Coordinates of C-alpha atoms (C1' of nucleotides) in Angstrom, one line a residue:
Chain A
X13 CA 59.0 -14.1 -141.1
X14 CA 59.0 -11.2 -143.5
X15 CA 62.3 -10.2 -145.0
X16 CA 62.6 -7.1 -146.9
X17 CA 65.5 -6.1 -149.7
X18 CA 67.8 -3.5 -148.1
X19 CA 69.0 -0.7 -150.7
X20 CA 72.0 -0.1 -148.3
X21 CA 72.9 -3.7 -147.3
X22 CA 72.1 -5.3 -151.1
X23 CA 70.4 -8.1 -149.6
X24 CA 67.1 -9.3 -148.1
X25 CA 67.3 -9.2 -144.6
X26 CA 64.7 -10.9 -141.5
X27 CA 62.4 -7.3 -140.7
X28 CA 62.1 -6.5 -137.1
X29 CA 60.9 -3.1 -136.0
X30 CA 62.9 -0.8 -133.2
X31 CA 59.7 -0.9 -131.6
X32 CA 57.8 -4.4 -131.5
X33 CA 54.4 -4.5 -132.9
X34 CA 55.3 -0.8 -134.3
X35 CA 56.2 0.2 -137.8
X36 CA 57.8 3.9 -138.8
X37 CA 57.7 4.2 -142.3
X38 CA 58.9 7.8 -144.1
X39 CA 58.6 8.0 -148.1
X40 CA 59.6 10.4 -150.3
X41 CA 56.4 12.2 -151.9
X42 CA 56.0 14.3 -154.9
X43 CA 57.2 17.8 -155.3
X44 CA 54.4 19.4 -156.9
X45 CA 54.8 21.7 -159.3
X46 CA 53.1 19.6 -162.1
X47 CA 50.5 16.6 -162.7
X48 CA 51.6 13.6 -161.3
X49 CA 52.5 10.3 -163.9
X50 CA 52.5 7.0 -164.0
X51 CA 55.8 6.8 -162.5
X52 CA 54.6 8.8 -159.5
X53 CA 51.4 6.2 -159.5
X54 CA 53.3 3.3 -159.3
X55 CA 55.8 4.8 -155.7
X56 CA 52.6 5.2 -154.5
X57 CA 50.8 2.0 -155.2
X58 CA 53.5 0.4 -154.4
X59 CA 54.3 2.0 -150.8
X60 CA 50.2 1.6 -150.7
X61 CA 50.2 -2.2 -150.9
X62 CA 53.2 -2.3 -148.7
X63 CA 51.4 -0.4 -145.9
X64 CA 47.8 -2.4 -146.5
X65 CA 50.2 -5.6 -146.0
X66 CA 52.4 -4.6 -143.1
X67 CA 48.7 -4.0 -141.5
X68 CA 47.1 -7.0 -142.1
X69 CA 49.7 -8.8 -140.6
X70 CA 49.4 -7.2 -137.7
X71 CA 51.3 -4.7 -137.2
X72 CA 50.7 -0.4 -135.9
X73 CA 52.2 1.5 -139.1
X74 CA 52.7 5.0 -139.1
X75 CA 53.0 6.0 -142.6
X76 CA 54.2 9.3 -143.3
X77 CA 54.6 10.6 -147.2
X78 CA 55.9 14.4 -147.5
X79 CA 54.9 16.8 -150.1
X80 CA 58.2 19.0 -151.4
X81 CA 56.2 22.3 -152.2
X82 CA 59.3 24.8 -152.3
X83 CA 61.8 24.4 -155.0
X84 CA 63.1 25.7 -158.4
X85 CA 60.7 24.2 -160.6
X86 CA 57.8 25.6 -158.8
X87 CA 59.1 28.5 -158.3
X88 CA 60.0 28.4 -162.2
X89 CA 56.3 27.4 -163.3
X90 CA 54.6 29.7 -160.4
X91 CA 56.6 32.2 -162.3
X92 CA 55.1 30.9 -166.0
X93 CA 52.3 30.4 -165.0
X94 CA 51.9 34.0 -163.8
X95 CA 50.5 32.6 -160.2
X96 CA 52.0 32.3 -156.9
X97 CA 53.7 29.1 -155.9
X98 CA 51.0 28.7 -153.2
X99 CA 48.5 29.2 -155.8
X100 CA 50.5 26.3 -157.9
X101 CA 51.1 24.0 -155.2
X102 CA 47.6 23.9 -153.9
X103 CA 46.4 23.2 -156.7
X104 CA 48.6 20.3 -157.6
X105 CA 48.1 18.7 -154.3
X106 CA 44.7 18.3 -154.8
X107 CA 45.3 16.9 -158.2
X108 CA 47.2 14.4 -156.6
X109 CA 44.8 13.7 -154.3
X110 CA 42.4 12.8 -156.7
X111 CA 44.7 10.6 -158.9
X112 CA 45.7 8.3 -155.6
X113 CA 41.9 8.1 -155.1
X114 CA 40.7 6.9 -158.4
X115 CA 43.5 4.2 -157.7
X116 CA 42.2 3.0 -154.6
X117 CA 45.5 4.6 -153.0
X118 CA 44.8 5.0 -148.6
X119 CA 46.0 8.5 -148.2
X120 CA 49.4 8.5 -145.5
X121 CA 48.8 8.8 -142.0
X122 CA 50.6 11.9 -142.2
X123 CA 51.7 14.1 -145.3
X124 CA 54.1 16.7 -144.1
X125 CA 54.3 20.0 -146.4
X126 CA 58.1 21.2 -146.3
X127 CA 57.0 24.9 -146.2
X128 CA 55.3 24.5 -142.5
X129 CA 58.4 23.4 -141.4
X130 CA 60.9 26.0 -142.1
X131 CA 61.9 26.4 -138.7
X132 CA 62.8 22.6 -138.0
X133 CA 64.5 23.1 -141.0
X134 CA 66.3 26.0 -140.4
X135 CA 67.2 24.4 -137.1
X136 CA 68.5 21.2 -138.7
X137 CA 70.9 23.1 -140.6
X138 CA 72.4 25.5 -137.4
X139 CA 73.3 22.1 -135.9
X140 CA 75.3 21.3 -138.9
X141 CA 76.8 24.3 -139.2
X142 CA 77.6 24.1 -134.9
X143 CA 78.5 20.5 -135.6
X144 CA 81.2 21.3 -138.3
X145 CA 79.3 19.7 -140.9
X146 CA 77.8 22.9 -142.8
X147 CA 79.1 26.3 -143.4
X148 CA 77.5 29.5 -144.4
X149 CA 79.3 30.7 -147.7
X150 CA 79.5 34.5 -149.1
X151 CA 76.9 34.8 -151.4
X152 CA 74.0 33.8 -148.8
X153 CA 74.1 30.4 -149.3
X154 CA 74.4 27.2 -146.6
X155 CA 76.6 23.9 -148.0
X156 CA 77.1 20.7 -146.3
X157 CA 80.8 19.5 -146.3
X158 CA 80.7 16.2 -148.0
X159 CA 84.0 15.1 -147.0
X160 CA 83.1 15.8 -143.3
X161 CA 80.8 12.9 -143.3
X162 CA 82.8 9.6 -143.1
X163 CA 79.6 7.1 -144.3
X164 CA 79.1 9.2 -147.3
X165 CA 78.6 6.9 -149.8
X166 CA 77.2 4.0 -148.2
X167 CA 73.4 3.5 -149.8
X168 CA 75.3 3.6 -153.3
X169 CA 78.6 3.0 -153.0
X170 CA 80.3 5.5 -154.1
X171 CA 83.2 7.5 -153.1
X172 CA 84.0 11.2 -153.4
X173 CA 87.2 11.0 -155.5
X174 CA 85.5 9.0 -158.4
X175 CA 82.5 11.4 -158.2
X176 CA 85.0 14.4 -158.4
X177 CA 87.1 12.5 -161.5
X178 CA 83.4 12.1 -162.9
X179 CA 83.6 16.0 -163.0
X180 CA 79.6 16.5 -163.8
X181 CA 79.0 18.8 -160.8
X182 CA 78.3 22.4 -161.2
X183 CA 81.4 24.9 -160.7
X184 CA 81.0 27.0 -158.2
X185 CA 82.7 29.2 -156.4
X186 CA 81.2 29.2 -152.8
X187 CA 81.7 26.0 -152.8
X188 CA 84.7 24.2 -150.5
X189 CA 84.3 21.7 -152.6
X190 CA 82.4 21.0 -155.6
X191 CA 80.7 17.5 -154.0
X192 CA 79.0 20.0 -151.0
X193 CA 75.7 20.7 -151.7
X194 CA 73.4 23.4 -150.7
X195 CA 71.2 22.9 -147.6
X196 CA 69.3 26.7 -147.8
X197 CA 69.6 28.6 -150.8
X198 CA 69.9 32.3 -150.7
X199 CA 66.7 34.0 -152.5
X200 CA 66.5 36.0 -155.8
X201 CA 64.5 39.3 -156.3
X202 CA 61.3 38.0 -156.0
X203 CA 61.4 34.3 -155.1
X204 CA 59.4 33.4 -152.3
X205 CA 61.7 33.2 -148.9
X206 CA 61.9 32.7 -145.5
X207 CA 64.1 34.9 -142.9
X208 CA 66.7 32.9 -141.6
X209 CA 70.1 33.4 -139.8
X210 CA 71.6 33.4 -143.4
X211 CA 69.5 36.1 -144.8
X212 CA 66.6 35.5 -146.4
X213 CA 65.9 32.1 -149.0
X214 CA 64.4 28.6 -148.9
X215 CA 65.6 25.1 -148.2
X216 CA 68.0 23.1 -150.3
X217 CA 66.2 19.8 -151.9
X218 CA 67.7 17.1 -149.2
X219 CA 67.3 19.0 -146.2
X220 CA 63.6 19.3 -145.7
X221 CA 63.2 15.5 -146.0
X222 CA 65.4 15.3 -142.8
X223 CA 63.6 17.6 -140.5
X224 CA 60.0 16.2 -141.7
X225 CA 61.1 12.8 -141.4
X226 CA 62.4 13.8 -137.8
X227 CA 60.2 15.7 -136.6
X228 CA 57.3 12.6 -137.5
X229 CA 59.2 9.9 -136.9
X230 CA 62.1 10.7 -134.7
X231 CA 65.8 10.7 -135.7
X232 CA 65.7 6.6 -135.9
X233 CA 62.9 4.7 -138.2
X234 CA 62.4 1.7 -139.3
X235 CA 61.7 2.2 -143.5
X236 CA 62.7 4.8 -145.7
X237 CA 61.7 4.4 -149.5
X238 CA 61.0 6.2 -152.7
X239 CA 61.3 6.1 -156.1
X240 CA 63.8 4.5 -158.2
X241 CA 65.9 7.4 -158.9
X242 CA 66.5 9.1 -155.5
X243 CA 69.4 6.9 -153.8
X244 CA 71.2 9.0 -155.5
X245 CA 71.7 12.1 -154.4
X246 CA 68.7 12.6 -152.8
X247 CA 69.1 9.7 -150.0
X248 CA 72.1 9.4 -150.0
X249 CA 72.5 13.2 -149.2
X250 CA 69.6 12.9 -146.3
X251 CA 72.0 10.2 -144.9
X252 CA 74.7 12.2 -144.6
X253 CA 72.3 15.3 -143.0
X254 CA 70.4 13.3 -140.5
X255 CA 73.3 10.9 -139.1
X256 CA 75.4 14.0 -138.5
X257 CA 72.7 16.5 -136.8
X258 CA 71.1 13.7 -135.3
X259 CA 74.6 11.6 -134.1
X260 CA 72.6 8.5 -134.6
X261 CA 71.7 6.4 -137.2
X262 CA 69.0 7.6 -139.9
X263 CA 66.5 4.4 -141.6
X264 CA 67.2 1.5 -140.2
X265 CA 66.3 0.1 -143.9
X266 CA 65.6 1.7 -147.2
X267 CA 63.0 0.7 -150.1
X268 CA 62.8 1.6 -153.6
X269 CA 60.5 1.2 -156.2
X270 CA 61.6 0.5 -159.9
X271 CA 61.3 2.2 -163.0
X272 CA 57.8 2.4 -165.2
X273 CA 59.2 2.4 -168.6
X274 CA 58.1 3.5 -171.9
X275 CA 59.6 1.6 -175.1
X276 CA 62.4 0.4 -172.9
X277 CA 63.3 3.8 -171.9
X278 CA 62.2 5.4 -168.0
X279 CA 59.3 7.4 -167.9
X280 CA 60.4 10.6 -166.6
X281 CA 60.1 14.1 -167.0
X282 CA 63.0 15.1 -168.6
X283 CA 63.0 12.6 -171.3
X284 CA 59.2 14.5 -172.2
X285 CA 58.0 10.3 -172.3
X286 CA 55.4 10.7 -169.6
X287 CA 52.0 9.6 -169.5
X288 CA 50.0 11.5 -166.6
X289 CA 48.1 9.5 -164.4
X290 CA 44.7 10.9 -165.8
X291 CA 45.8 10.7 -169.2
X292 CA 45.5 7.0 -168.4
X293 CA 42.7 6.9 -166.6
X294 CA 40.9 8.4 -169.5
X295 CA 41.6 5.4 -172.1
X296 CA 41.7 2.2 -168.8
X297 CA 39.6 1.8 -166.1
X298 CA 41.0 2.8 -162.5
X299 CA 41.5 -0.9 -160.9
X300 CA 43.0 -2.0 -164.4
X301 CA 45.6 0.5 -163.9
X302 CA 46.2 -0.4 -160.3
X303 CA 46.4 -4.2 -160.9
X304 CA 49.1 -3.6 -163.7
X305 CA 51.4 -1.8 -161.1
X306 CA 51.3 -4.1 -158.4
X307 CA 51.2 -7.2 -160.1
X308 CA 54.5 -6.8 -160.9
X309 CA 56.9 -6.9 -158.2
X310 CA 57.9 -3.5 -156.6
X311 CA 61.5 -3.0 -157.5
X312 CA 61.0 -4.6 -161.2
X313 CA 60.7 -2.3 -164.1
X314 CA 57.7 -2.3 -165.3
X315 CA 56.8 -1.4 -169.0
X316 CA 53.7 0.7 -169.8
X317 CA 52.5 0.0 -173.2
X318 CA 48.8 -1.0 -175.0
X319 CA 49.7 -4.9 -174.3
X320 CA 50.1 -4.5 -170.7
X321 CA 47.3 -2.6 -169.6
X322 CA 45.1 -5.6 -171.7
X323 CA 46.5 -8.1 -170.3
X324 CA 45.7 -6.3 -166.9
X325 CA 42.2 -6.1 -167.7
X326 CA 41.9 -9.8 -168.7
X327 CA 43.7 -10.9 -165.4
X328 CA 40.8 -8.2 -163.5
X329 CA 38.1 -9.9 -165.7
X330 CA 38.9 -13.3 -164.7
X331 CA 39.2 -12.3 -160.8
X332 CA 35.5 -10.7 -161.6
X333 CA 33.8 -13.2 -163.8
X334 CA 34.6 -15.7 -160.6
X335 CA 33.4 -13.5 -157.9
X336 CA 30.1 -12.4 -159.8
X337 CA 27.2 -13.8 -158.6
X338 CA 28.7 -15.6 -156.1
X339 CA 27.6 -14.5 -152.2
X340 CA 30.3 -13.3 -150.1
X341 CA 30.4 -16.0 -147.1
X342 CA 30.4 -14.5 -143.6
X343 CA 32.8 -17.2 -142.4
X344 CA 35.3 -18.4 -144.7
X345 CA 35.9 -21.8 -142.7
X346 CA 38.8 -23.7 -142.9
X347 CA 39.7 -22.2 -146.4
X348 CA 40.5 -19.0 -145.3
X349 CA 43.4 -19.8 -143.3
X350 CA 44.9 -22.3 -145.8
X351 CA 45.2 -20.0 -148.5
X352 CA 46.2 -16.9 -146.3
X353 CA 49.1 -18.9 -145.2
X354 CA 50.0 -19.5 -148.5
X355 CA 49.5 -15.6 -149.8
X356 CA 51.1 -14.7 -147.1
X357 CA 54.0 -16.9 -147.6
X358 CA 54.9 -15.4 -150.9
X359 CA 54.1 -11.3 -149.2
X360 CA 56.6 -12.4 -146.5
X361 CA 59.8 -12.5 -149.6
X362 CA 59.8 -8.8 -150.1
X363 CA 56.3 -8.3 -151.4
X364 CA 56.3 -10.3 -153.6
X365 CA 52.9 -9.3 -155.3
X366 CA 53.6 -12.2 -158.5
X367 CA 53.8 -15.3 -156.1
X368 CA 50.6 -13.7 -154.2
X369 CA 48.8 -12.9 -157.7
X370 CA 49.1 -17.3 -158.5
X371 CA 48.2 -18.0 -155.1
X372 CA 44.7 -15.7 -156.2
X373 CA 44.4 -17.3 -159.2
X374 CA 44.5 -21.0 -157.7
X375 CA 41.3 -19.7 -155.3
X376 CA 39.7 -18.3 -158.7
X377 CA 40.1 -21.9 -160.3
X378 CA 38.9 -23.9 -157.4
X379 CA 36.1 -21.0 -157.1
X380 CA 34.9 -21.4 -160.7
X381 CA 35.1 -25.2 -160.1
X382 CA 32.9 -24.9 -156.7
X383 CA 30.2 -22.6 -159.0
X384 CA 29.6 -25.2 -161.7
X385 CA 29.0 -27.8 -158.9
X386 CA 27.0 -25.5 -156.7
X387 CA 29.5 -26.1 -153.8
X388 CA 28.5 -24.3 -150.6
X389 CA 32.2 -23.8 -150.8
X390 CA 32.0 -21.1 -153.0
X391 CA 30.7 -18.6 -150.9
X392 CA 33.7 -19.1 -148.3
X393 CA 35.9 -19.2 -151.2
X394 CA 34.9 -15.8 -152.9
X395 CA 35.2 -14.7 -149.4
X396 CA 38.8 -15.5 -149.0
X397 CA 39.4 -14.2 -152.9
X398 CA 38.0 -10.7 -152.1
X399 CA 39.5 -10.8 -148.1
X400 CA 43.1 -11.3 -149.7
X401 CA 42.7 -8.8 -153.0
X402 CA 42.0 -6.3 -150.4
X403 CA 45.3 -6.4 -149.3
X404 CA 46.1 -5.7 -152.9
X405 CA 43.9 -3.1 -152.8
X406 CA 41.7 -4.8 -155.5
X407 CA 38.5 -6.8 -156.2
X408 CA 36.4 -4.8 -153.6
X409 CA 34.1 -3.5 -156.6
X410 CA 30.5 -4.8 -157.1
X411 CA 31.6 -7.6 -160.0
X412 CA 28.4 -6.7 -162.1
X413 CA 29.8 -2.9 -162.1
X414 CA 33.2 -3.6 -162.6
X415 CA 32.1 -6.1 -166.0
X416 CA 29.2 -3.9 -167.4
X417 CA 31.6 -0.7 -167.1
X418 CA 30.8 2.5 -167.7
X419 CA 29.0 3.7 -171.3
X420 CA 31.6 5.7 -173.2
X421 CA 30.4 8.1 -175.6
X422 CA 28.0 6.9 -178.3
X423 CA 28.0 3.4 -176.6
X424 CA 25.0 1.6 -176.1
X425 CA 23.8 2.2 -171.9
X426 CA 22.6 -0.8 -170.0
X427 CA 19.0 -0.2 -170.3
X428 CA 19.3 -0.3 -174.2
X429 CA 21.5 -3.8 -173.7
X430 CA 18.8 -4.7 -171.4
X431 CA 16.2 -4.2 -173.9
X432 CA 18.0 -5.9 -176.8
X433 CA 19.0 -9.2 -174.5
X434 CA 14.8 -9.5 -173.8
X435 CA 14.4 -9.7 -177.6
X436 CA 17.2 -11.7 -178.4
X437 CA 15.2 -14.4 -175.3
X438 CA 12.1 -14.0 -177.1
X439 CA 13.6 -15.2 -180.5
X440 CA 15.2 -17.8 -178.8
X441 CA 12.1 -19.1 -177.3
X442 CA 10.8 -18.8 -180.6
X443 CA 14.1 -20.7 -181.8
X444 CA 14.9 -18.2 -184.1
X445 CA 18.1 -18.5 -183.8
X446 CA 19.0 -16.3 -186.8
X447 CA 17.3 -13.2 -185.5
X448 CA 18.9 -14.0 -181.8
X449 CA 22.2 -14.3 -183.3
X450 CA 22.0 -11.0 -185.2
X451 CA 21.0 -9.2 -181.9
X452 CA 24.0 -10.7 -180.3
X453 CA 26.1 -10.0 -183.2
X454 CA 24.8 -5.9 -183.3
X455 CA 25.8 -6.5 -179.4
X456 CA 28.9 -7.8 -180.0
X457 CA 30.1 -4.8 -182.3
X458 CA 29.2 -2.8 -179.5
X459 CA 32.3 -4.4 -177.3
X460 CA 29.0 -6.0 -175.3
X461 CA 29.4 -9.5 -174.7
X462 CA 26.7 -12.0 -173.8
X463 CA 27.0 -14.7 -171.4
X464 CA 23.7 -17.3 -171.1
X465 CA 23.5 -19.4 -168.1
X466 CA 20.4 -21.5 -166.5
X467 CA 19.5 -18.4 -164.8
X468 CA 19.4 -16.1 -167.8
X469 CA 21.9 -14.1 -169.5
X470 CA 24.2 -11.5 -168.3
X471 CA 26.4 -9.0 -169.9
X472 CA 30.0 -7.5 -169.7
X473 CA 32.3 -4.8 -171.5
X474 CA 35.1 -5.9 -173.6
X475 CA 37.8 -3.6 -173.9
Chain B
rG159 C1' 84.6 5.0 -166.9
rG160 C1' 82.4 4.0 -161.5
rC161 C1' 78.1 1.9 -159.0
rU162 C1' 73.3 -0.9 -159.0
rG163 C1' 69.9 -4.3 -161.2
rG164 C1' 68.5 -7.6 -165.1
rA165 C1' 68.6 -11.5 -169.4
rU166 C1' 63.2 -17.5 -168.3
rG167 C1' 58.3 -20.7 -173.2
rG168 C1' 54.6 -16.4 -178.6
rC169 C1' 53.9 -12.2 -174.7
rA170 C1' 53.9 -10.8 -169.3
rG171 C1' 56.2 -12.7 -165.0
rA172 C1' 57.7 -15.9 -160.4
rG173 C1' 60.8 -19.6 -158.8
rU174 C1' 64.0 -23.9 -158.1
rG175 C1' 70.5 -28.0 -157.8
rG176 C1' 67.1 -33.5 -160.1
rU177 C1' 58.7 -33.5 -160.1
rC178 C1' 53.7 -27.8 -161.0
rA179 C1' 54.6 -21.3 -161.0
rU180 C1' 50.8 -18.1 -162.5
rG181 C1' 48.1 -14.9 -166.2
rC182 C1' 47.3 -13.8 -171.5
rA183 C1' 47.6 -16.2 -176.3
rG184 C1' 47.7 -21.3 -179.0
rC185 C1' 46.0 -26.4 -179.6
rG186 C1' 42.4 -30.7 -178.3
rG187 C1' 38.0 -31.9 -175.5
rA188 C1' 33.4 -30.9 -172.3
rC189 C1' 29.4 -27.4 -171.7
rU190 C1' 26.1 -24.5 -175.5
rG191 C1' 21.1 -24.3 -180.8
rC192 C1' 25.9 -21.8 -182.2
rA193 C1' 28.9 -18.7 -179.1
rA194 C1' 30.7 -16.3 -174.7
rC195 C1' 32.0 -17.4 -169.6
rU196 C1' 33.7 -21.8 -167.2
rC197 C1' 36.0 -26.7 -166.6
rC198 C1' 39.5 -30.8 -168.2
rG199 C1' 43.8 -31.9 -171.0
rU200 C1' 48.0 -30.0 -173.8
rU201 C1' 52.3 -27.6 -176.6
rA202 C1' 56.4 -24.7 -175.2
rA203 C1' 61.7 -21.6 -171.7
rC204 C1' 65.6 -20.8 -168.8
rG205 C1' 71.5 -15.0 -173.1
rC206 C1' 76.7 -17.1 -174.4
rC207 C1' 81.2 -19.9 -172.9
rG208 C1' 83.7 -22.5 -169.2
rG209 C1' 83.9 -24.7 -164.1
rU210 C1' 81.9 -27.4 -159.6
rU211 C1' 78.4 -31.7 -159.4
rC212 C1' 76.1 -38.2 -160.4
rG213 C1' 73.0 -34.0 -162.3
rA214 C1' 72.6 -26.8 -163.3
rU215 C1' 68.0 -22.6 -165.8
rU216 C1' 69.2 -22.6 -160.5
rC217 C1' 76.1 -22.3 -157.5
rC218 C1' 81.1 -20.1 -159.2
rG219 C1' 84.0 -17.4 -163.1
rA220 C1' 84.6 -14.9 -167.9
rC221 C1' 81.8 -12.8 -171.9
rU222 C1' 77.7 -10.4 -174.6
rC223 C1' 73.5 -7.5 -174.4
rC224 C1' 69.7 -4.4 -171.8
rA225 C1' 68.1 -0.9 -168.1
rG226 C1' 68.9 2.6 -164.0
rC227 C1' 72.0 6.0 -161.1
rC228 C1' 76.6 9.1 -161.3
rU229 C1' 72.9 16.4 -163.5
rC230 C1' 66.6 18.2 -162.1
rC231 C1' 63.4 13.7 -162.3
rA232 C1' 59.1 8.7 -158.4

RNA sequence: GGCUGGAUGGCAGAGUGGUCAUGCAGCGGACUGCAACUCCGUUAACGCCGGUUCGAUUCCGACUCCAGCCUCCA
């Protein structure tokens, strides 16, 4: 039985879907007006291993991810960048693209853009306004009435009155209250707009969410989720929107990811500590990158530095070193469904990707044992190891590619390793074992290290 | 100040009322011409103070510290 941690309830509750054997799932995406980081890499490995597992155990996901690409920051860096916000957002999304498939990230099943659905939108909000629930103010603008809303609050307890002692909301004057918040913003000379009952503008931030969410999903679902810091206001804000409009209730449960941290601190744009995710892929290797964010568990900060991405790699290393050389067994016999049970087991407690991790490493021991002794169980064994990564979204590489990497600049390529390891044989057949030490030695400074075995030697990238 | 989490061996990171997490690193051994890989063995931990209990790292309470949200941020 899986159970999943509930953001609302505070617990981990027994999952069952609205619909048996069906799975809606809506996350919040990025708003692209910039490169996406780390922090946006981890939501989405995340929400990506969650999906590949919900799957293999069976069950129909829909998973839809939205793209915010109207907003004031793109319109802000459309505008410095001297291009259109089309011209900005396009571009970004395909950056994105990219970046979730160097990490081995399955693209959504559907990835709503919030500017093709301006009308659903613009919809959403007349409904509030007919309901009570929204009012169009003087200057152009549309507010939702906070205080109209009895359950707002409830995914992170809070309550108006200490928010309004807390006094960090904006002044201003349209407002009824200083807690409502915009649902479609009136537009400036120039900003890009839509006609609406309201006059021309755009969408507020929560409201888009609500009608793409809807309008894929229906007004119930089963999962919501996102990124550490949208409960609040973001979610909580969509709560509020969708329960009123739609008189029913919104996610039936809501997910979020934790923090990637840098130095103890959050990643995160405003604090300028970001690391993009190609900055990163330029210095570790792709599957390195995506092993360090799910082999920590989802809702755990998780601290970038040097020291964890190496100890990623070894953990990879090890996983590859077992698999390589070892033939992937058709049927994994008897095996295969003793240690599923058990990875399974630890998926079932909220993802837990750390319990699953030992449960991998246990095959990789009892794989490396069935090698040495030239067990035929190894085959069915590297079979289950690379079945049950997958769900992980790792260890599908070739082994020999993974371990002999690619050549960086100035670095010795394979064929030149090649050559050097049939020189270093010959001196050893000659037992000169000075001359075959210096080659491995020259190898060696080279981050190439050498491996002999009864069947020859073989070679892999430290790094 | 309000609201969420968290504090586990050298590091990372699960978990449990009384016997094992797991990975990296360390130590001893096997393998090897010597190594590397691998295998076997092994060291070592539960923030602080009380309480409940035969027994608490695990349950309860106080405290300290850390992080996140409360303003745009995944």
């Amino acid at each position: 039985m899986l159970h999943i941690y509930d953001t609302l309830s505070k617990q981990k509750a027994p999952f069952q879907p609205i619909e048996p054997n069906r799975i809606k799932m809506y996350v919040c995406g990025v708003t692209v007006y910039d490169l996406c980081h780390i922090g946006h890499g981890r939501v989405m490995v995340s929400f990506d291993v969650i999906t590949r597992y919900l799957r293999a155990r069976g069950w129909d996901v829909t998973y839809v991810r939205n793209i915010t690409d109207v907003d004031d920051k793109i319109i802000r860096r459309a505008g410095e960048n001297g291009e259109s916000t089309d011209q900005l957002t396009d571009r970004m999304i395909v950056a994105m693209h990219q970046d979730e498939a160097s990490l081995s990230v399955l693209r959504p099943d559907i990835e709503p853009r919030a500017t093709a659905f301006i009308g659903d939108i613009i919809s959403m909000v007349e409904t509030l306004i007919e309901k009570g629930f929204a009012y169009a103010a003087d200057n152009g603008d549309v507010y939702y009435r906070v205080e109209k809303f009895d359950g707002y609050g409830k995914l992170t307890n809070r309550n108006i009155d200490d928010m309004r002692a807390g006094a960090r909301v904006e002044v201003n004057a349209a407002k009824e209250s200083p807690m409502d918040f915009v649902l479609w913003k009136s537009a400036k000379e120039g900003e890009v707009s839509w006609t609406s009952p309201w006059g021309e503008g755009r969408p507020g931030w929560h409201i888009e969410c609500s009608a793409m969410s809807k309008c894929c999903l229906g007004d119930s679902f089963d999962i919501h989720g996102g990124g550490p810091d949208l409960p609040f206001p973001h979610h909580e804000n969509e709560i509020a929107q969708s329960e009123a409009a739609n008189g029913c209730s919104y996610a039936n449960l809501w997910m979020h990811a934790g923090a990637v941290r840098v130095a103890n601190e959050k990643m995160s744009k405003s604090l300028n500590n970001f690391f993009t995710i190609r900055d990163v892929l330029q210095v570790y290797n792709a599957e390195v990158v995506r092993y360090f964010l799910s082999s920590v568990h989802y809702r755990s900060a998780i601290d970038y530095s040097e020291d964890s991405l190496k100890d990623a790699r070894a953990g990879l290393e090890r996983f590859y070193q077992a698999l390589r050389g070892v033939a992937i067994a058709a049927d994994e016999g008897e095996l295969g469904a003793q240690y599923e049970a058990r990875f399974f087991e630890a998926m079932d407690d909220d993802f837990n990707t750390p319990r699953a991790f030992a449960v991998l490493f246990e095959i990789v021991t009892e794989l490396n044992k069935a090698s040495r002794d030239g067990s035929a169980e190894a085959s069915q064994l590297a079979a289950v190891l690379k079945r049950l990564g997958g769900i992980i979204g790792l260890l599908q590489q070739d082994p020999e590619a993974f371990l002999q990497g690619e050549a960086k600049e100035g670095e010795l390529d394979s064929d030149a390793i090649e050559a050097l390891i049939v020189q270093r044989a010959e001196a050893k057949k000659a037992r000169d074992f000075a001359e075959s030490d210096r080659i491995r030695d020259e190898l060696a400074s080279q981050g190439v290290i050498l491996k002999d075995s009864r069947e020859g030697t073989s070679w892999f990238r430290e790094s």
